Tab-separated table of C-alpha atoms and ligand atoms in Angstrom:
chain	number	residue	atom	x	y	z
A	14	UNK	CA	103.404	142.717	84.216
A	15	UNK	CA	100.537	140.866	82.837
A	16	UNK	CA	100.908	137.525	81.341
A	17	UNK	CA	100.743	138.788	77.733
A	18	UNK	CA	103.470	141.382	78.298
A	19	UNK	CA	105.607	138.659	80.188
A	20	UNK	CA	105.180	136.477	77.077
A	21	UNK	CA	106.014	139.102	74.719
A	22	UNK	CA	109.063	140.157	76.472
A	23	UNK	CA	110.089	136.298	76.668
A	24	UNK	CA	109.626	135.772	72.961
A	25	UNK	CA	111.323	139.045	71.989
A	26	UNK	CA	114.571	138.233	74.200
A	27	UNK	CA	114.501	134.854	72.637
A	28	UNK	CA	114.259	136.291	68.877
A	29	UNK	CA	117.165	138.781	70.027
A	30	UNK	CA	119.339	135.754	71.577
A	31	UNK	CA	118.671	133.702	68.558
A	32	UNK	CA	119.737	136.398	66.155
A	33	UNK	CA	122.759	137.347	68.089
A	34	UNK	CA	123.789	133.740	68.468
A	35	UNK	CA	122.853	132.784	64.911
A	36	UNK	CA	126.323	130.743	63.697
A	37	UNK	CA	128.179	132.663	61.241
A	38	UNK	CA	128.811	131.246	57.669
A	39	UNK	CA	132.306	130.719	56.371
A	40	UNK	CA	133.596	129.667	53.047
A	41	UNK	CA	136.569	127.262	52.962
A	42	UNK	CA	139.468	128.478	50.995
A	43	UNK	CA	142.140	125.773	51.402
A	44	UNK	CA	142.010	122.220	50.190
A	45	UNK	CA	145.705	121.428	51.365
A	46	UNK	CA	145.401	118.098	53.185
A	47	UNK	CA	147.312	119.247	55.951
A	48	UNK	CA	145.163	122.133	56.528
A	49	UNK	CA	141.948	119.994	56.038
A	50	UNK	CA	143.101	117.637	58.583
A	51	UNK	CA	143.778	120.263	61.100
A	52	UNK	CA	140.610	122.306	60.697
A	53	UNK	CA	138.237	119.441	60.405
A	54	UNK	CA	137.387	119.053	63.929
A	55	UNK	CA	136.035	122.505	64.110
A	56	UNK	CA	133.780	122.709	61.317
A	57	UNK	CA	130.024	121.855	60.593
A	58	UNK	CA	129.400	121.641	56.771
A	59	UNK	CA	126.555	123.711	55.600
A	60	UNK	CA	126.898	123.061	51.865
A	61	UNK	CA	129.821	121.139	49.903
A	62	UNK	CA	129.710	120.973	46.119
A	63	UNK	CA	132.692	121.111	43.776
A	64	UNK	CA	134.804	123.977	44.660
A	65	UNK	CA	132.134	125.626	47.117
A	66	UNK	CA	132.338	124.493	50.601
A	67	UNK	CA	130.372	126.445	53.376
A	68	UNK	CA	130.759	125.597	56.909
A	69	UNK	CA	129.810	126.825	60.512
A	70	UNK	CA	132.608	127.047	63.053
A	71	UNK	CA	132.633	125.706	66.643
A	72	UNK	CA	133.119	128.337	69.357
A	73	UNK	CA	136.364	127.041	70.276
A	74	UNK	CA	138.048	127.373	66.975
A	75	UNK	CA	141.635	128.222	67.212
A	76	UNK	CA	142.698	131.456	65.790
A	77	UNK	CA	145.503	130.262	63.716
A	78	UNK	CA	143.155	127.777	61.546
A	79	UNK	CA	141.172	130.887	60.802
A	80	UNK	CA	143.338	131.512	57.675
A	81	UNK	CA	141.337	128.602	55.979
A	82	UNK	CA	138.151	130.445	56.139
A	83	UNK	CA	136.581	133.691	54.696
A	84	UNK	CA	133.358	134.972	56.249
A	85	UNK	CA	130.426	135.214	53.953
A	86	UNK	CA	126.694	135.929	54.175
A	87	UNK	CA	126.118	133.245	51.694
A	88	UNK	CA	124.776	135.688	49.134
A	89	UNK	CA	126.915	135.905	45.989
A	90	UNK	CA	128.596	132.521	46.617
A	91	UNK	CA	126.970	129.601	44.578
A	92	UNK	CA	127.794	126.420	42.786
A	93	UNK	CA	125.462	124.828	39.790
A	94	UNK	CA	125.470	123.193	36.562
A	95	UNK	CA	123.933	125.738	33.902
A	96	UNK	CA	121.808	124.956	31.329
A	97	UNK	CA	123.966	124.625	28.242
A	98	UNK	CA	122.574	124.933	24.789
A	99	UNK	CA	123.741	122.789	21.949
A	100	UNK	CA	124.887	126.087	20.119
A	101	UNK	CA	123.917	126.213	16.476
A	102	UNK	CA	126.589	129.111	16.027
A	103	UNK	CA	129.581	127.187	15.776
A	104	UNK	CA	132.573	128.822	13.873
A	105	UNK	CA	134.036	126.660	11.290
A	106	UNK	CA	137.395	128.612	11.711
A	107	UNK	CA	137.307	128.166	15.394
A	108	UNK	CA	136.533	124.452	15.094
A	109	UNK	CA	139.137	123.812	12.647
A	110	UNK	CA	141.785	125.424	15.245
A	111	UNK	CA	140.259	123.329	18.006
A	112	UNK	CA	140.616	120.158	15.961
A	113	UNK	CA	144.442	120.787	15.795
A	114	UNK	CA	144.817	120.322	19.501
A	115	UNK	CA	147.086	117.195	19.822
A	116	UNK	CA	146.472	114.977	22.844
A	117	UNK	CA	149.964	113.389	22.327
A	118	UNK	CA	151.779	116.711	22.859
A	119	UNK	CA	150.000	117.418	25.779
A	120	UNK	CA	150.946	113.927	27.371
A	121	UNK	CA	154.516	114.659	26.146
A	122	UNK	CA	154.741	117.826	27.995
A	123	UNK	CA	153.057	116.727	31.210
A	124	UNK	CA	155.822	113.838	31.323
A	125	UNK	CA	158.675	116.352	30.480
A	126	UNK	CA	157.722	118.734	33.267
A	127	UNK	CA	156.980	115.681	35.722
A	128	UNK	CA	160.604	114.328	34.843
A	129	UNK	CA	162.137	117.061	36.817
A	130	UNK	CA	162.868	115.813	40.486
A	131	UNK	CA	161.182	119.041	41.979
A	132	UNK	CA	159.579	122.044	40.534
A	133	UNK	CA	159.244	123.720	43.977
A	134	UNK	CA	159.962	127.397	43.322
A	135	UNK	CA	163.429	128.422	44.038
A	136	UNK	CA	164.972	125.064	43.232
A	137	UNK	CA	167.287	124.700	40.526
A	138	UNK	CA	165.009	122.097	38.798
A	139	UNK	CA	162.262	124.775	39.010
A	140	UNK	CA	164.579	127.205	37.228
A	141	UNK	CA	165.536	124.597	34.644
A	142	UNK	CA	161.652	123.924	33.846
A	143	UNK	CA	160.942	127.560	33.520
A	144	UNK	CA	164.056	127.850	31.052
A	145	UNK	CA	162.513	124.810	29.042
A	146	UNK	CA	159.046	126.377	28.884
A	147	UNK	CA	160.750	129.619	27.890
A	148	UNK	CA	162.763	127.890	24.913
A	149	UNK	CA	159.553	126.161	23.792
A	150	UNK	CA	157.638	129.539	23.361
A	151	UNK	CA	160.647	131.160	21.960
A	152	UNK	CA	160.859	128.586	19.266
A	153	UNK	CA	157.118	129.046	18.464
A	154	UNK	CA	157.922	132.641	17.810
A	155	UNK	CA	156.418	134.254	20.803
A	156	UNK	CA	158.286	137.553	22.352
A	157	UNK	CA	159.155	136.620	25.563
A	158	UNK	CA	159.438	138.653	29.013
A	159	UNK	CA	160.711	137.459	32.303
A	160	UNK	CA	159.145	138.875	35.717
A	161	UNK	CA	161.064	137.597	38.859
A	162	UNK	CA	159.483	138.349	42.413
A	163	UNK	CA	162.869	136.947	43.695
A	164	UNK	CA	166.007	136.393	41.759
A	165	UNK	CA	165.434	132.677	41.910
A	166	UNK	CA	161.380	132.780	41.409
A	167	UNK	CA	160.614	133.988	37.806
A	168	UNK	CA	157.520	133.864	35.618
A	169	UNK	CA	157.310	133.978	31.899
A	170	UNK	CA	155.179	135.975	29.632
A	171	UNK	CA	154.917	135.179	25.969
A	172	UNK	CA	153.119	137.459	23.688
A	173	UNK	CA	151.957	137.474	20.169
A	174	UNK	CA	150.773	141.027	19.199
A	175	UNK	CA	147.709	141.461	17.501
A	176	UNK	CA	147.234	142.761	13.654
A	177	UNK	CA	144.988	145.392	13.675
A	178	UNK	CA	143.276	148.197	15.384
A	179	UNK	CA	142.501	146.367	18.675
A	180	UNK	CA	146.140	144.943	19.279
A	181	UNK	CA	146.118	147.047	22.359
A	182	UNK	CA	143.707	144.691	23.876
A	183	UNK	CA	145.209	141.514	25.602
A	184	UNK	CA	143.601	138.061	25.863
A	185	UNK	CA	145.737	135.817	28.480
A	186	UNK	CA	145.900	132.269	29.213
A	187	UNK	CA	147.871	131.300	32.637
A	188	UNK	CA	149.095	128.305	34.532
A	189	UNK	CA	151.687	127.762	37.243
A	190	UNK	CA	154.812	125.895	36.833
A	191	UNK	CA	155.835	125.251	40.381
A	192	UNK	CA	154.792	122.203	42.372
A	193	UNK	CA	154.636	121.671	46.105
A	194	UNK	CA	158.007	119.929	45.660
A	195	UNK	CA	157.216	115.965	45.887
A	196	UNK	CA	159.491	113.878	43.744
A	197	UNK	CA	158.990	113.685	40.343
A	198	UNK	CA	155.422	114.455	40.755
A	199	UNK	CA	152.895	117.376	40.114
A	200	UNK	CA	151.743	115.912	37.079
A	201	UNK	CA	148.012	117.279	37.352
A	202	UNK	CA	149.099	120.208	39.730
A	203	UNK	CA	150.169	121.838	37.467
A	204	UNK	CA	152.172	120.097	34.601
A	205	UNK	CA	148.752	119.516	32.962
A	206	UNK	CA	147.936	123.362	32.949
A	207	UNK	CA	151.216	124.389	31.561
A	208	UNK	CA	151.149	121.575	29.024
A	209	UNK	CA	147.644	122.724	27.865
A	210	UNK	CA	149.013	126.180	27.788
A	211	UNK	CA	151.868	125.096	25.478
A	212	UNK	CA	149.621	123.097	23.175
A	213	UNK	CA	147.241	126.159	22.866
A	214	UNK	CA	150.232	128.454	22.087
A	215	UNK	CA	151.473	125.947	19.476
A	216	UNK	CA	148.148	125.868	17.761
A	217	UNK	CA	147.372	129.788	17.819
A	218	UNK	CA	150.822	130.697	16.748
A	219	UNK	CA	149.146	130.164	13.262
A	220	UNK	CA	146.204	132.232	13.881
A	221	UNK	CA	146.233	135.740	12.644
A	222	UNK	CA	144.745	137.513	15.742
A	223	UNK	CA	143.428	141.210	15.960
A	224	UNK	CA	144.066	141.301	19.781
A	225	UNK	CA	147.292	140.508	21.442
A	226	UNK	CA	147.393	136.943	22.836
A	227	UNK	CA	149.373	136.377	25.902
A	228	UNK	CA	150.716	133.257	27.642
A	229	UNK	CA	151.580	133.608	31.138
A	230	UNK	CA	153.549	130.936	33.064
A	231	UNK	CA	153.267	131.890	36.637
A	232	UNK	CA	155.519	130.636	39.290
A	233	UNK	CA	155.210	130.482	43.278
A	234	UNK	CA	151.739	129.806	43.152
A	235	UNK	CA	152.027	127.048	45.605
A	236	UNK	CA	153.959	129.387	48.148
A	237	UNK	CA	151.120	131.958	48.013
A	238	UNK	CA	150.325	133.315	44.334
A	239	UNK	CA	153.324	135.154	44.431
A	240	UNK	CA	154.267	135.141	40.654
A	241	UNK	CA	150.710	136.357	39.792
A	242	UNK	CA	150.354	138.896	42.516
A	243	UNK	CA	153.769	140.575	41.517
A	244	UNK	CA	152.705	140.591	37.820
A	245	UNK	CA	149.105	141.889	38.548
A	246	UNK	CA	150.665	144.459	40.718
A	247	UNK	CA	153.032	145.627	38.232
A	248	UNK	CA	150.288	145.949	35.686
A	249	UNK	CA	148.123	147.781	37.904
A	250	UNK	CA	150.912	150.405	38.814
A	251	UNK	CA	151.812	151.039	34.929
A	252	UNK	CA	148.295	151.103	33.888
A	253	UNK	CA	148.593	148.087	31.506
A	254	UNK	CA	145.963	146.099	33.498
A	255	UNK	CA	143.441	148.127	31.684
A	256	UNK	CA	144.248	146.462	28.498
A	257	UNK	CA	143.358	142.949	29.469
A	258	UNK	CA	140.020	141.995	28.091
A	259	UNK	CA	140.091	138.409	29.317
A	260	UNK	CA	142.279	136.047	31.613
A	261	UNK	CA	141.769	132.464	31.971
A	262	UNK	CA	143.795	130.358	34.604
A	263	UNK	CA	144.109	126.762	34.126
A	264	UNK	CA	145.292	124.729	37.516
A	265	UNK	CA	144.759	121.105	37.604
A	266	UNK	CA	143.070	120.302	34.377
A	267	UNK	CA	144.123	116.559	33.926
A	268	UNK	CA	142.195	114.474	36.484
A	269	UNK	CA	138.734	113.470	35.615
A	270	UNK	CA	136.125	110.797	35.954
A	271	UNK	CA	132.959	112.554	35.092
A	272	UNK	CA	133.620	114.823	32.098
A	273	UNK	CA	132.783	117.933	34.191
A	274	UNK	CA	135.008	121.298	34.038
A	275	UNK	CA	134.688	123.691	36.771
A	276	UNK	CA	134.262	127.282	35.971
A	277	UNK	CA	135.074	129.593	38.889
A	278	UNK	CA	135.068	133.415	39.355
A	279	UNK	CA	133.567	136.057	41.457
A	280	UNK	CA	130.005	137.152	41.317
A	281	UNK	CA	130.838	140.185	38.873
A	282	UNK	CA	131.731	137.759	36.249
A	283	UNK	CA	129.159	135.052	36.530
A	284	UNK	CA	128.231	136.330	32.895
A	285	UNK	CA	131.591	135.101	31.879
A	286	UNK	CA	131.113	131.756	33.542
A	287	UNK	CA	127.889	131.266	31.596
A	288	UNK	CA	129.257	132.506	28.341
A	289	UNK	CA	132.086	129.851	28.808
A	290	UNK	CA	129.591	127.297	29.498
A	291	UNK	CA	128.141	127.993	26.129
A	292	UNK	CA	131.270	127.712	24.459
A	293	UNK	CA	131.770	124.263	26.181
A	294	UNK	CA	128.515	123.061	24.526
A	295	UNK	CA	129.688	124.442	21.143
A	296	UNK	CA	133.203	123.181	20.955
A	297	UNK	CA	133.831	120.403	23.474
A	298	UNK	CA	132.400	117.298	24.849
A	299	UNK	CA	132.609	118.645	28.558
A	300	UNK	CA	129.713	119.551	31.005
A	301	UNK	CA	130.233	122.667	33.238
A	302	UNK	CA	129.803	123.556	36.801
A	303	UNK	CA	129.982	127.417	37.842
A	304	UNK	CA	131.436	128.250	41.078
A	305	UNK	CA	130.866	131.811	42.210
A	306	UNK	CA	133.211	132.681	45.357
A	307	UNK	CA	137.039	132.521	43.791
A	308	UNK	CA	139.779	131.350	46.067
A	309	UNK	CA	143.138	129.600	46.256
A	310	UNK	CA	144.705	130.087	42.526
A	311	UNK	CA	146.380	132.573	40.254
A	312	UNK	CA	142.931	133.868	38.815
A	313	UNK	CA	142.521	135.736	42.245
A	314	UNK	CA	144.946	138.365	41.927
A	315	UNK	CA	143.526	139.381	38.347
A	316	UNK	CA	139.783	139.525	39.654
A	317	UNK	CA	140.943	141.653	42.471
A	318	UNK	CA	142.442	143.880	39.779
A	319	UNK	CA	139.191	144.224	37.960
A	320	UNK	CA	140.200	141.826	34.933
A	321	UNK	CA	137.546	139.613	33.587
A	322	UNK	CA	139.076	136.323	34.773
A	323	UNK	CA	138.007	132.559	35.028
A	324	UNK	CA	139.610	129.555	36.503
A	325	UNK	CA	139.008	126.189	34.553
A	326	UNK	CA	139.814	123.341	37.199
A	327	UNK	CA	138.984	119.603	37.273
A	328	UNK	CA	135.814	119.154	39.071
A	329	UNK	CA	136.775	119.482	42.793
A	330	UNK	CA	134.217	116.950	44.097
A	331	UNK	CA	136.201	114.271	42.301
A	332	UNK	CA	139.527	116.128	42.024
A	333	UNK	CA	142.738	113.785	41.872
A	334	UNK	CA	143.210	111.640	45.101
A	335	UNK	CA	146.983	112.557	44.713
A	336	UNK	CA	146.661	116.299	45.304
A	337	UNK	CA	149.613	117.576	46.733
A	338	UNK	CA	151.111	114.039	46.999
A	339	UNK	CA	154.026	111.995	45.355
A	340	UNK	CA	151.681	109.880	43.588
A	341	UNK	CA	150.562	112.995	41.277
A	342	UNK	CA	152.097	111.191	38.343
A	343	UNK	CA	151.710	111.316	34.567
A	344	UNK	CA	149.989	108.105	34.719
A	345	UNK	CA	146.958	109.311	36.574
A	346	UNK	CA	146.282	112.051	33.801
A	347	UNK	CA	143.276	111.713	31.397
A	348	UNK	CA	144.776	113.489	28.461
A	349	UNK	CA	141.531	113.273	26.425
A	350	UNK	CA	140.184	115.498	29.113
A	351	UNK	CA	143.002	118.032	29.284
A	352	UNK	CA	142.761	118.196	25.609
A	353	UNK	CA	138.934	119.033	25.885
A	354	UNK	CA	139.888	122.072	28.036
A	355	UNK	CA	142.633	122.995	25.708
A	356	UNK	CA	139.656	123.332	23.003
A	357	UNK	CA	137.683	125.173	25.227
A	358	UNK	CA	139.997	127.742	26.177
A	359	UNK	CA	141.271	127.999	22.557
A	360	UNK	CA	137.821	128.531	21.578
A	361	UNK	CA	137.354	131.298	24.328
A	362	UNK	CA	140.286	133.251	23.051
A	363	UNK	CA	139.639	132.994	19.510
A	364	UNK	CA	135.674	134.030	20.188
A	365	UNK	CA	136.985	136.886	22.160
A	366	UNK	CA	139.490	138.073	19.639
A	367	UNK	CA	136.533	138.408	16.921
A	368	UNK	CA	134.496	140.608	19.401
B	427	ZN	ZN1	147.883	124.344	41.554
């Protein structure tokens, strides 16, 4: 073998070797403090921005920590701040409804839900919290259904049927009522989401929608998205999932220092996230960050069921320091920020209704 052929062979082997041993890219799909502590020694962070966290794993990563990661090529996952036009097309009717969002009512409901000793799914206090939310939505005139994936683990669906030929189309707003079970806590995660949902329901009870408006209070999210999975499965089996034209999830919408709301979905609904960004410019004082690569909350089962679905959540890079801790109390909540997210999701529901 001459020198040139030998060099070619060596170079070729090197290229094959390096392509085989190129470290694989994973997306981190858990932020639970316990998980993060456990997997931290095995990761090399490639990119971390908001909800998007991409890593390489060390060779000796134990199999039991692999549940925290999803293999990705890096294509189709991204995080960026979109250009938001200060829209000149602002509907005066929608603007009027967003102006009715009451910061004090959101505060009141966050405190009400945080006053239960625990909202851990299955506990008696969780069931009392669900009963209280059900009572509020009933008193607003919504028609209520209850879906239980276990006798002690129920979610609530509250509907206002549309008035017109598009009443079959459903626009849904959701948030989980359960907490991880710390005492008198879970204010941000996720009393904030439920309180905003109740306030949007209060304001929209007076809106004569063409489509059906649905409010879904999920349960068992912290144990594995059980309530949302159960309901999405049921709608898939009975065919009603096809009626859902938009689903919005709210999970942790109360802690903020920078005025950014993160909008998360999968790549097929990136256009939906960009549409939300434009609404944010038109109806709120917030900035948006779009994250593509959905994980870890109740929007996921609906995305998997092909419903155009989005998560609205506080900016994950600056999320509450009390995440899943006993210090997740009402005093840490920025109620004006939560009210802006209420305005955004209300505007999205009304704009979708007009289509
Ligand atoms: Zn949550």
